[in-house]
Amino acid sequence: MTSAIRSPWLAGFAVVAVVHLVLNATDAGPWDSITKSLLAPLLLGWVLEQRGPRLLAIALGLCFLGDLFMEFENLFVVGMAAFAGAHVCFIWLFVQRGAVAKLRERPWIVLVYVLAGLIVVAWSWGGLEPGLRPVIPFYAALLIGTASTALAVDVRAGVGGALFLLSDGIIALAEAGRFDPEAILTGLAIMTLYIGAIAQLTVGILTKEKRTLAAGPDFDPTVRTDCWPRLPERSDTPR
């Protein structure tokens, strides 16, 4: 995994993430919107370089569309739909890797996240626009699904799922007027959590894939079901 961490795609993501947070804090439009829309594609480039799971690549592509559409007020729900598709991909990926069986052994994970989701929905409900009310519970269920299945499969990916739930929970509360959506601190919190979410999910999934493959083909035969053919690992030793 050492050579993977040194990828220019991942380095580019780290640089753009820091630049975006600075621009976000200074309200430097439209550059903050541009850098925001570069985050998921940079991680997507890394996933493709590493021949990672197709579902992860699709999820990141949908995150990019969600980021893009949410920059336009009249396309907010379309952006939510794109993110909903991303969460479906995340959930299905983790289900393929045994999340359901593991959650049966640890049902408290689902219970904790369901409680958290209900609190956010209930707190935001009274302030939501009528057009958003049917969407929020459905989207909250997807966030709970991602967070629960991710934690069941991998701790790092589970952290990413939890951060996603927190980030989008703040968005819902801001839309309901529970937080000031124009406040710098609100925007920084949302984006810091979101950047951490997609980074931890991506790194967690790819690390888990490599660890499983290194353990041998009989360790987990499902791990290759949605991956591109893998290239030979590059040696870290100079030629």
XYZ file of N, CA and C in Angstrom:
717
model
N 0.828 -1.214 0.000
C 0.000 0.000 0.000
C 0.864 1.267 0.000
N 2.188 1.103 0.274
C 3.056 2.277 0.350
C 3.088 3.033 -0.962
N 3.265 2.292 -2.071
C 3.323 2.954 -3.374
C 2.004 3.618 -3.720
N 0.897 3.029 -3.270
C -0.427 3.609 -3.536
C -0.589 4.946 -2.830
N -0.092 5.031 -1.596
C -0.203 6.270 -0.825
C 0.594 7.391 -1.474
N 1.665 7.040 -2.207
C 2.500 8.045 -2.853
C 1.933 8.517 -4.191
N 0.764 8.063 -4.541
C 0.170 8.410 -5.825
C -0.031 9.915 -5.969
N 0.240 10.481 -7.140
C -0.017 11.908 -7.365
C -1.508 12.255 -7.260
N -2.370 11.289 -7.534
C -3.809 11.538 -7.381
C -4.151 11.834 -5.924
N -3.601 11.044 -5.021
C -3.879 11.233 -3.600
C -3.229 12.508 -3.081
N -2.019 12.793 -3.557
C -1.348 14.040 -3.179
C -2.146 15.239 -3.679
N -2.643 15.151 -4.908
C -3.465 16.226 -5.457
C -4.732 16.437 -4.654
N -5.345 15.334 -4.221
C -6.543 15.442 -3.383
C -6.236 16.181 -2.094
N -5.119 15.838 -1.449
C -4.750 16.481 -0.184
C -4.537 17.979 -0.375
N -3.852 18.354 -1.438
C -3.587 19.773 -1.706
C -4.887 20.517 -1.992
N -5.717 19.949 -2.855
C -6.985 20.611 -3.207
C -7.890 20.712 -1.986
N -7.871 19.698 -1.125
C -8.701 19.726 0.080
C -8.314 20.908 0.978
N -7.005 21.083 1.193
C -6.542 22.194 2.037
C -6.875 23.535 1.389
N -6.608 23.652 0.087
C -6.905 24.900 -0.623
C -8.397 25.200 -0.556
N -9.213 24.171 -0.733
C -10.655 24.395 -0.696
C -11.114 24.913 0.668
N -10.602 24.330 1.736
C -11.015 24.766 3.068
C -10.609 26.215 3.328
N -9.437 26.609 2.832
C -9.009 28.005 2.972
C -9.944 28.922 2.177
N -10.248 28.533 0.942
C -11.153 29.330 0.105
C -12.556 29.380 0.704
N -12.985 28.255 1.271
C -14.296 28.203 1.898
C -14.371 29.148 3.089
N -13.311 29.180 3.871
C -13.278 30.038 5.061
C -13.263 31.515 4.696
N -12.707 31.834 3.520
C -12.624 33.231 3.093
C -13.732 33.609 2.108
N -14.635 32.646 1.850
C -15.767 32.863 0.946
C -15.285 33.364 -0.421
N -14.268 32.675 -0.944
C -13.637 33.104 -2.195
C -14.267 32.386 -3.382
N -15.482 32.801 -3.733
C -16.132 32.232 -4.907
C -15.615 32.881 -6.176
N -15.677 32.186 -7.310
C -16.201 30.810 -7.473
C -15.155 29.735 -7.248
N -13.955 30.126 -6.770
C -12.868 29.159 -6.652
C -13.166 28.093 -5.611
N -13.913 28.442 -4.561
C -14.263 27.416 -3.578
C -15.160 26.350 -4.207
N -16.064 26.768 -5.091
C -16.923 25.806 -5.782
C -16.125 24.934 -6.743
N -15.147 25.532 -7.420
C -14.327 24.784 -8.370
C -13.492 23.729 -7.644
N -12.848 24.132 -6.559
C -12.025 23.169 -5.821
C -12.883 22.080 -5.186
N -14.071 22.433 -4.738
C -14.977 21.429 -4.178
C -15.304 20.359 -5.215
N -15.534 20.783 -6.442
C -15.902 19.845 -7.506
C -14.732 18.999 -7.989
N -13.512 19.324 -7.559
C -12.342 18.534 -7.936
C -12.042 17.408 -6.948
N -12.627 17.458 -5.768
C -12.265 16.520 -4.701
C -12.563 15.066 -5.074
N -13.819 14.774 -5.378
C -14.194 13.395 -5.702
C -13.498 12.885 -6.967
N -13.370 13.703 -8.041
C -12.653 13.197 -9.228
C -11.201 12.810 -8.955
N -10.525 13.530 -8.057
C -9.147 13.175 -7.740
C -9.074 11.820 -7.040
N -10.001 11.581 -6.123
C -10.052 10.257 -5.488
C -10.447 9.190 -6.498
N -11.335 9.543 -7.415
C -11.730 8.610 -8.471
C -10.523 8.223 -9.326
N -9.681 9.205 -9.657
C -8.471 8.913 -10.409
C -7.577 7.938 -9.672
N -7.475 8.104 -8.362
C -6.664 7.194 -7.549
C -7.232 5.777 -7.566
N -8.557 5.678 -7.444
C -9.205 4.364 -7.455
C -8.969 3.657 -8.789
N -9.086 4.391 -9.894
C -8.855 3.803 -11.208
C -7.392 3.384 -11.366
N -6.493 4.216 -10.856
C -5.072 3.878 -10.921
C -4.772 2.587 -10.170
N -5.435 2.397 -9.041
C -5.207 1.224 -8.193
C -6.068 0.029 -8.593
N -6.846 0.154 -9.671
C -7.747 -0.905 -10.122
C -8.696 -1.315 -8.990
N -9.269 -0.310 -8.336
C -10.167 -0.557 -7.225
C -11.540 -1.008 -7.670
N -12.440 -1.251 -6.724
C -13.778 -1.741 -7.048
C -14.551 -0.770 -7.945
N -15.263 -1.305 -8.916
C -16.056 -0.465 -9.810
C -17.117 0.313 -9.035
N -17.717 -0.339 -8.038
C -18.757 0.342 -7.265
C -18.205 1.568 -6.548
N -16.980 1.483 -6.066
C -16.353 2.637 -5.422
C -16.132 3.750 -6.436
N -15.676 3.384 -7.639
C -15.463 4.386 -8.689
C -16.775 5.069 -9.065
N -17.841 4.287 -9.203
C -19.147 4.861 -9.546
C -19.641 5.773 -8.430
N -19.450 5.339 -7.181
C -19.885 6.148 -6.041
C -19.195 7.511 -6.039
N -17.898 7.523 -6.296
C -17.159 8.788 -6.313
C -17.583 9.654 -7.494
N -17.872 9.031 -8.627
C -18.392 9.792 -9.766
C -19.718 10.459 -9.435
N -20.570 9.751 -8.708
C -21.853 10.319 -8.302
C -21.666 11.411 -7.246
N -20.667 11.254 -6.382
C -20.355 12.324 -5.420
C -19.956 13.601 -6.154
N -19.168 13.446 -7.217
C -18.796 14.602 -8.030
C -20.045 15.298 -8.593
N -20.974 14.516 -9.142
C -22.202 15.106 -9.681
C -23.013 15.773 -8.568
N -23.056 15.153 -7.405
C -23.759 15.759 -6.285
C -23.163 17.092 -5.889
N -21.824 17.135 -5.796
C -21.144 18.401 -5.476
C -21.453 19.467 -6.527
N -21.443 19.056 -7.784
C -21.675 19.994 -8.874
C -23.093 20.544 -8.850
N -24.077 19.666 -8.760
C -25.479 20.094 -8.799
C -25.854 20.928 -7.573
N -25.272 20.626 -6.419
C -25.635 21.350 -5.205
C -25.103 22.777 -5.185
N -24.257 23.103 -6.153
C -23.808 24.486 -6.268
C -24.904 25.389 -6.842
N -25.956 24.778 -7.380
C -27.069 25.531 -7.963
C -28.316 25.291 -7.104
N -28.860 26.387 -6.585
C -29.959 26.270 -5.624
C -31.140 25.487 -6.182
N -31.461 25.687 -7.461
C -32.621 25.005 -8.034
C -32.344 23.542 -8.378
N -31.085 23.099 -8.199
C -30.733 21.705 -8.467
C -30.340 20.962 -7.186
N -30.717 21.513 -6.041
C -30.335 20.912 -4.755
C -30.836 19.472 -4.644
N -32.097 19.242 -5.003
C -32.667 17.901 -4.896
C -32.004 16.950 -5.890
N -31.628 17.461 -7.065
C -30.913 16.633 -8.045
C -29.556 16.212 -7.469
N -28.897 17.146 -6.786
C -27.633 16.816 -6.125
C -27.827 15.759 -5.056
N -28.912 15.868 -4.300
C -29.205 14.844 -3.291
C -29.428 13.485 -3.939
N -30.091 13.479 -5.106
C -30.327 12.221 -5.813
C -29.015 11.578 -6.242
N -28.058 12.405 -6.696
C -26.750 11.878 -7.079
C -26.044 11.272 -5.865
N -26.082 11.962 -4.732
C -25.470 11.420 -3.522
C -26.201 10.168 -3.049
N -27.517 10.135 -3.225
C -28.270 8.931 -2.868
C -27.773 7.737 -3.673
N -27.530 7.954 -4.974
C -26.978 6.892 -5.805
C -25.612 6.448 -5.321
N -24.802 7.415 -4.863
C -23.477 7.079 -4.332
C -23.602 6.178 -3.108
N -24.550 6.494 -2.243
C -24.727 5.687 -1.032
C -25.239 4.293 -1.356
N -26.081 4.169 -2.376
C -26.520 2.845 -2.806
C -25.306 2.013 -3.233
N -24.378 2.640 -3.954
C -23.157 1.948 -4.384
C -22.299 1.540 -3.182
N -22.123 2.467 -2.238
C -21.345 2.144 -1.040
C -21.969 0.972 -0.290
N -23.269 1.028 -0.081
C -23.955 -0.024 0.677
C -23.813 -1.370 -0.030
N -24.034 -1.380 -1.337
C -23.952 -2.629 -2.077
C -22.536 -3.192 -2.041
N -21.539 -2.321 -2.117
C -20.153 -2.766 -2.039
C -19.884 -3.465 -0.708
N -20.336 -2.847 0.384
C -20.097 -3.434 1.710
C -20.933 -4.698 1.923
N -22.131 -4.733 1.359
C -22.953 -5.943 1.458
C -22.248 -7.103 0.761
N -21.636 -6.836 -0.391
C -20.882 -7.868 -1.106
C -19.722 -8.404 -0.277
N -19.241 -7.607 0.654
C -18.104 -8.007 1.473
C -18.517 -8.477 2.863
N -19.764 -8.917 2.973
C -20.205 -9.587 4.201
C -20.780 -8.707 5.276
N -21.198 -7.482 4.944
C -21.674 -6.560 5.974
C -22.927 -7.070 6.683
N -23.829 -7.694 5.959
C -25.099 -8.116 6.566
C -24.863 -9.161 7.661
N -24.043 -10.153 7.344
C -23.751 -11.187 8.338
C -23.054 -10.595 9.565
N -22.158 -9.648 9.329
C -21.439 -9.035 10.446
C -22.357 -8.150 11.287
N -23.330 -7.505 10.640
C -24.276 -6.678 11.393
C -25.221 -7.528 12.226
N -25.505 -8.749 11.777
C -26.321 -9.649 12.595
C -25.612 -9.991 13.900
N -24.280 -10.036 13.836
C -23.492 -10.317 15.041
C -23.363 -9.085 15.931
N -23.477 -7.893 15.315
C -23.344 -6.642 16.084
C -24.494 -5.687 15.746
N -25.711 -6.059 16.120
C -26.876 -5.234 15.761
C -26.875 -3.849 16.395
N -26.071 -3.656 17.437
C -26.017 -2.355 18.092
C -25.544 -1.259 17.144
N -24.750 -1.635 16.130
C -24.272 -0.637 15.172
C -25.450 0.022 14.472
N -26.362 -0.803 13.973
C -27.543 -0.275 13.282
C -28.411 0.531 14.243
N -28.606 0.027 15.451
C -29.466 0.715 16.422
C -28.932 2.106 16.752
N -27.625 2.226 16.939
C -27.024 3.526 17.268
C -27.219 4.510 16.123
N -26.980 4.050 14.902
C -27.112 4.951 13.759
C -28.568 5.294 13.458
N -29.472 4.358 13.644
C -30.901 4.659 13.460
C -31.338 5.726 14.452
N -30.902 5.608 15.702
C -31.232 6.616 16.713
C -30.680 7.978 16.320
N -29.431 8.015 15.865
C -28.827 9.281 15.436
C -29.600 9.876 14.265
N -29.974 9.035 13.303
C -30.726 9.514 12.148
C -32.088 10.065 12.536
N -32.767 9.381 13.443
C -34.084 9.848 13.896
C -33.978 11.199 14.600
N -32.923 11.385 15.371
C -32.737 12.664 16.071
C -32.564 13.796 15.066
N -31.735 13.573 14.048
C -31.498 14.610 13.045
C -32.784 14.930 12.275
N -33.492 13.895 11.840
C -34.732 14.107 11.077
C -35.766 14.838 11.932
N -35.930 14.409 13.170
C -36.922 15.039 14.050
C -36.557 16.489 14.336
N -35.282 16.763 14.560
C -34.839 18.121 14.882
C -35.008 19.061 13.690
N -34.794 18.535 12.498
C -34.867 19.389 11.316
C -36.277 19.481 10.717
N -37.148 18.558 11.040
C -38.428 18.401 10.335
C -39.257 19.681 10.266
N -39.419 20.346 11.400
C -40.296 21.518 11.449
C -39.822 22.680 10.595
N -38.525 22.743 10.318
C -38.001 23.863 9.547
C -37.767 23.554 8.080
N -38.011 22.320 7.664
C -37.754 21.938 6.278
C -38.839 22.443 5.344
N -38.449 22.800 4.124
C -39.434 23.157 3.112
C -40.270 21.937 2.762
N -41.546 22.119 2.412
C -42.417 20.975 2.108
C -41.846 20.051 1.037
N -41.135 20.606 0.059
C -40.580 19.783 -1.001
C -39.454 18.868 -0.547
N -38.794 19.232 0.570
C -37.690 18.422 1.067
C -38.138 17.343 2.044
N -39.296 17.526 2.651
C -39.720 16.592 3.702
C -39.827 15.141 3.248
N -40.357 14.845 2.064
C -40.407 13.426 1.660
C -39.031 12.835 1.369
N -38.066 13.714 1.046
C -36.743 13.249 0.612
C -35.838 12.946 1.802
N -35.907 13.772 2.831
C -34.958 13.688 3.947
C -34.975 12.330 4.650
N -36.132 11.761 5.017
C -36.096 10.452 5.691
C -35.475 9.353 4.830
N -35.789 9.361 3.532
C -35.219 8.367 2.622
C -33.700 8.518 2.547
N -33.242 9.760 2.414
C -31.804 9.995 2.322
C -31.117 9.653 3.645
N -31.773 9.952 4.756
C -31.210 9.604 6.061
C -31.043 8.090 6.198
N -31.996 7.333 5.658
C -31.901 5.876 5.707
C -30.672 5.386 4.927
N -30.389 6.031 3.793
C -29.205 5.656 3.016
C -27.917 5.994 3.767
N -27.885 7.155 4.413
C -26.714 7.518 5.222
C -26.494 6.506 6.337
N -27.579 6.107 6.982
C -27.488 5.098 8.047
C -26.976 3.782 7.475
N -27.463 3.430 6.285
C -27.012 2.202 5.646
C -25.531 2.220 5.341
N -25.044 3.337 4.789
C -23.616 3.444 4.488
C -22.781 3.367 5.764
N -23.170 4.143 6.766
C -22.400 4.181 8.006
C -22.366 2.809 8.682
N -23.499 2.121 8.710
C -23.584 0.825 9.390
C -22.802 -0.253 8.660
N -23.036 -0.372 7.357
C -22.357 -1.435 6.605
C -20.853 -1.191 6.512
N -20.458 0.085 6.411
C -19.028 0.405 6.354
C -18.324 -0.021 7.635
N -18.916 0.319 8.782
C -18.291 -0.022 10.061
C -18.251 -1.526 10.271
N -19.244 -2.228 9.745
C -19.262 -3.687 9.891
C -18.110 -4.341 9.161
N -17.658 -3.726 8.069
C -16.630 -4.334 7.221
C -15.232 -3.844 7.556
N -15.088 -2.538 7.844
C -13.753 -1.974 8.050
C -13.849 -0.742 8.939
N -12.964 -0.631 9.908
C -13.031 0.469 10.873
C -12.794 1.818 10.190
N -11.784 1.890 9.322
C -11.478 3.160 8.666
C -12.625 3.595 7.763
N -13.144 2.659 6.987
C -14.303 2.978 6.158
C -15.501 3.355 7.037
N -15.606 2.712 8.200
C -16.683 3.040 9.129
C -16.590 4.468 9.637
N -15.363 4.935 9.876
C -15.169 6.338 10.260
C -15.667 7.245 9.144
N -15.347 6.878 7.883
C -15.812 7.661 6.742
C -17.330 7.713 6.666
N -17.980 6.578 6.901
C -19.438 6.557 6.894
C -20.036 7.431 7.974
N -19.430 7.412 9.158
C -19.912 8.248 10.259
C -19.743 9.735 9.946
N -18.601 10.094 9.350
C -18.355 11.491 8.982
C -19.348 11.967 7.924
N -19.713 11.075 6.985
C -20.701 11.409 5.961
C -22.042 11.722 6.622
N -22.428 10.908 7.584
C -23.686 11.121 8.296
C -23.677 12.456 9.036
N -22.563 12.775 9.679
C -22.450 14.048 10.396
C -22.509 15.236 9.440
N -21.755 15.152 8.330
C -21.714 16.252 7.375
C -23.094 16.539 6.797
N -23.756 15.493 6.315
C -25.069 15.701 5.708
C -26.138 16.002 6.741
N -25.916 15.555 7.978
C -26.832 15.927 9.054
C -26.795 17.431 9.315
N -25.594 18.000 9.273
C -25.466 19.452 9.454
C -26.127 20.195 8.291
N -25.985 19.655 7.072
C -26.640 20.278 5.915
C -28.156 20.311 6.124
N -28.725 19.177 6.558
C -30.167 19.114 6.785
C -30.601 20.115 7.858
N -29.828 20.189 8.928
C -30.169 21.114 10.009
C -30.017 22.565 9.569
N -29.027 22.841 8.719
C -28.854 24.197 8.188
C -30.011 24.556 7.259
N -30.441 23.601 6.425
C -31.584 23.842 5.544
C -32.850 24.115 6.352
N -32.930 23.533 7.541
C -34.096 23.725 8.404
C -33.974 24.965 9.283
N -32.845 25.657 9.190
C -32.669 26.866 9.986
C -32.183 26.618 11.396
N -31.770 25.381 11.693
C -31.261 25.084 13.042
C -29.832 25.608 13.210
N -29.101 25.687 12.103
C -27.802 26.342 12.060
C -27.855 27.406 10.972
N -27.001 28.413 11.086
C -26.942 29.452 10.066
C -26.216 28.914 8.842
N -26.917 28.723 7.725
C -26.260 28.149 6.542
C -25.207 29.069 5.931
N -25.255 30.357 6.256
C -24.293 31.309 5.705
C -23.073 31.489 6.587
N -23.095 30.913 7.782
C -21.968 31.079 8.701
C -20.741 30.335 8.196
N -19.579 30.957 8.354
C -18.333 30.339 7.911
C -18.089 29.022 8.637
N -18.382 28.994 9.932
C -18.146 27.787 10.725
C -19.002 26.629 10.235
N -20.241 26.917 9.825
C -21.119 25.860 9.316
C -20.551 25.254 8.038
N -20.140 26.114 7.110
C -19.571 25.628 5.860
C -18.287 24.847 6.071
N -17.441 25.337 6.981
C -16.190 24.637 7.259
C -16.444 23.272 7.879
N -17.398 23.203 8.789
C -17.717 21.925 9.423
C -18.231 20.926 8.398
N -19.146 21.373 7.539
C -19.714 20.485 6.524
C -18.623 19.944 5.608
N -17.769 20.842 5.104
C -16.767 20.424 4.124
C -15.623 19.635 4.763
N -15.222 19.985 5.977
C -14.173 19.218 6.648
C -14.628 17.778 6.876
N -15.861 17.633 7.343
C -16.413 16.294 7.572
C -16.582 15.532 6.262
N -17.038 16.219 5.214
C -17.245 15.562 3.919
C -15.923 15.102 3.311
N -14.909 15.963 3.362
C -13.594 15.586 2.842
C -13.056 14.368 3.589
N -13.189 14.406 4.919
C -12.770 13.246 5.702
C -13.565 12.000 5.361
N -14.852 12.182 5.076
C -15.724 11.040 4.776
C -15.298 10.314 3.511
N -15.182 11.062 2.406
C -14.854 10.380 1.148
C -13.414 9.869 1.162
N -12.526 10.564 1.881
C -11.138 10.094 1.971
C -11.057 8.795 2.772
N -11.710 8.753 3.929
C -11.650 7.565 4.776
C -12.364 6.375 4.141
N -13.485 6.633 3.490
C -14.177 5.548 2.789
C -13.288 4.966 1.688
N -12.679 5.839 0.901
C -11.856 5.382 -0.218
C -10.608 4.659 0.265
N -9.880 5.268 1.185
C -8.655 4.634 1.697
C -8.995 3.336 2.420
N -10.069 3.356 3.199
C -10.463 2.159 3.930
C -10.806 1.007 3.005
N -11.572 1.297 1.956
C -11.970 0.239 1.017
C -10.756 -0.304 0.277
N -9.913 0.581 -0.264
C -8.750 0.117 -1.029
C -7.762 -0.642 -0.144
N -7.562 -0.178 1.078
C -6.663 -0.879 1.998
C -7.196 -2.264 2.323
N -8.498 -2.345 2.556
C -9.130 -3.636 2.846
C -8.991 -4.582 1.658
N -9.171 -4.067 0.446
C -9.042 -4.901 -0.748
C -7.627 -5.459 -0.853
N -6.631 -4.613 -0.698
C -5.243 -5.054 -0.832
C -4.876 -6.049 0.266
N -5.356 -5.796 1.480
C -5.064 -6.703 2.589
C -5.694 -8.070 2.354
N -6.904 -8.069 1.838
C -7.599 -9.326 1.572
C -6.928 -10.099 0.452
N -6.548 -9.390 -0.623
C -5.864 -10.046 -1.735
C -4.517 -10.619 -1.308
N -3.821 -9.902 -0.424
C -2.520 -10.369 0.046
C -2.649 -11.646 0.874
N -3.822 -11.833 1.496
C -4.035 -13.013 2.329
C -4.278 -14.267 1.502
N -4.500 -14.099 0.192
C -4.679 -15.262 -0.674
C -6.049 -15.297 -1.297
N -6.208 -15.953 -2.427
C -7.469 -15.966 -3.155
C -8.594 -16.663 -2.416
N -8.264 -17.533 -1.450
C -9.318 -18.246 -0.735
C -9.785 -17.500 0.507
N -9.127 -16.381 0.823
C -9.474 -15.658 2.045
C -10.867 -15.050 1.950
N -11.168 -14.384 0.837
C -12.485 -13.789 0.623
C -12.741 -13.727 -0.882
N -13.378 -14.741 -1.446
C -13.540 -14.797 -2.889
C -14.426 -13.712 -3.461
N -15.161 -12.973 -2.624
C -16.036 -11.917 -3.154
C -15.273 -10.659 -3.487
N -14.036 -10.545 -3.006
C -13.347 -9.268 -3.114
C -13.038 -8.875 -4.555
N -12.933 -9.846 -5.459
C -12.583 -9.539 -6.839
C -13.805 -9.384 -7.740
N -14.987 -9.544 -7.222
C -16.158 -9.626 -8.092
C -16.445 -8.348 -8.847
N -16.034 -7.195 -8.354
C -16.352 -5.962 -9.070
C -15.113 -5.103 -9.275
N -13.968 -5.732 -9.391
C -12.714 -5.001 -9.606
C -12.240 -5.180 -11.036
N -11.523 -4.175 -11.542
C -10.846 -4.325 -12.814
C -9.681 -5.295 -12.640
N -9.211 -5.929 -13.730
C -8.005 -6.760 -13.623
C -6.866 -5.940 -13.045
N -6.142 -6.511 -12.116
C -5.137 -5.762 -11.383
C -3.792 -5.825 -12.097
N -3.090 -4.693 -12.064
C -1.742 -4.636 -12.612
C -0.757 -5.147 -11.569
N 0.399 -5.633 -11.992
C 1.412 -6.043 -11.011
C 1.818 -4.869 -10.136
N 2.076 -5.133 -8.861
C 2.498 -4.086 -7.933
C 3.840 -3.514 -8.370
N 3.947 -2.193 -8.316
C 5.214 -1.556 -8.632
C 6.174 -1.675 -7.459
N 7.414 -1.969 -7.737
C 8.405 -2.076 -6.680
C 8.812 -0.698 -6.203
N 9.042 -0.567 -4.896
C 9.519 0.698 -4.324
C 11.043 0.817 -4.481
N 11.727 -0.257 -4.930
C 13.177 -0.222 -5.056
C 13.575 0.481 -6.348
N 14.437 1.494 -6.298
C 14.856 2.196 -7.515
C 15.533 1.243 -8.484
N 15.270 1.443 -9.774
C 15.889 0.579 -10.791
C 17.316 1.045 -11.073
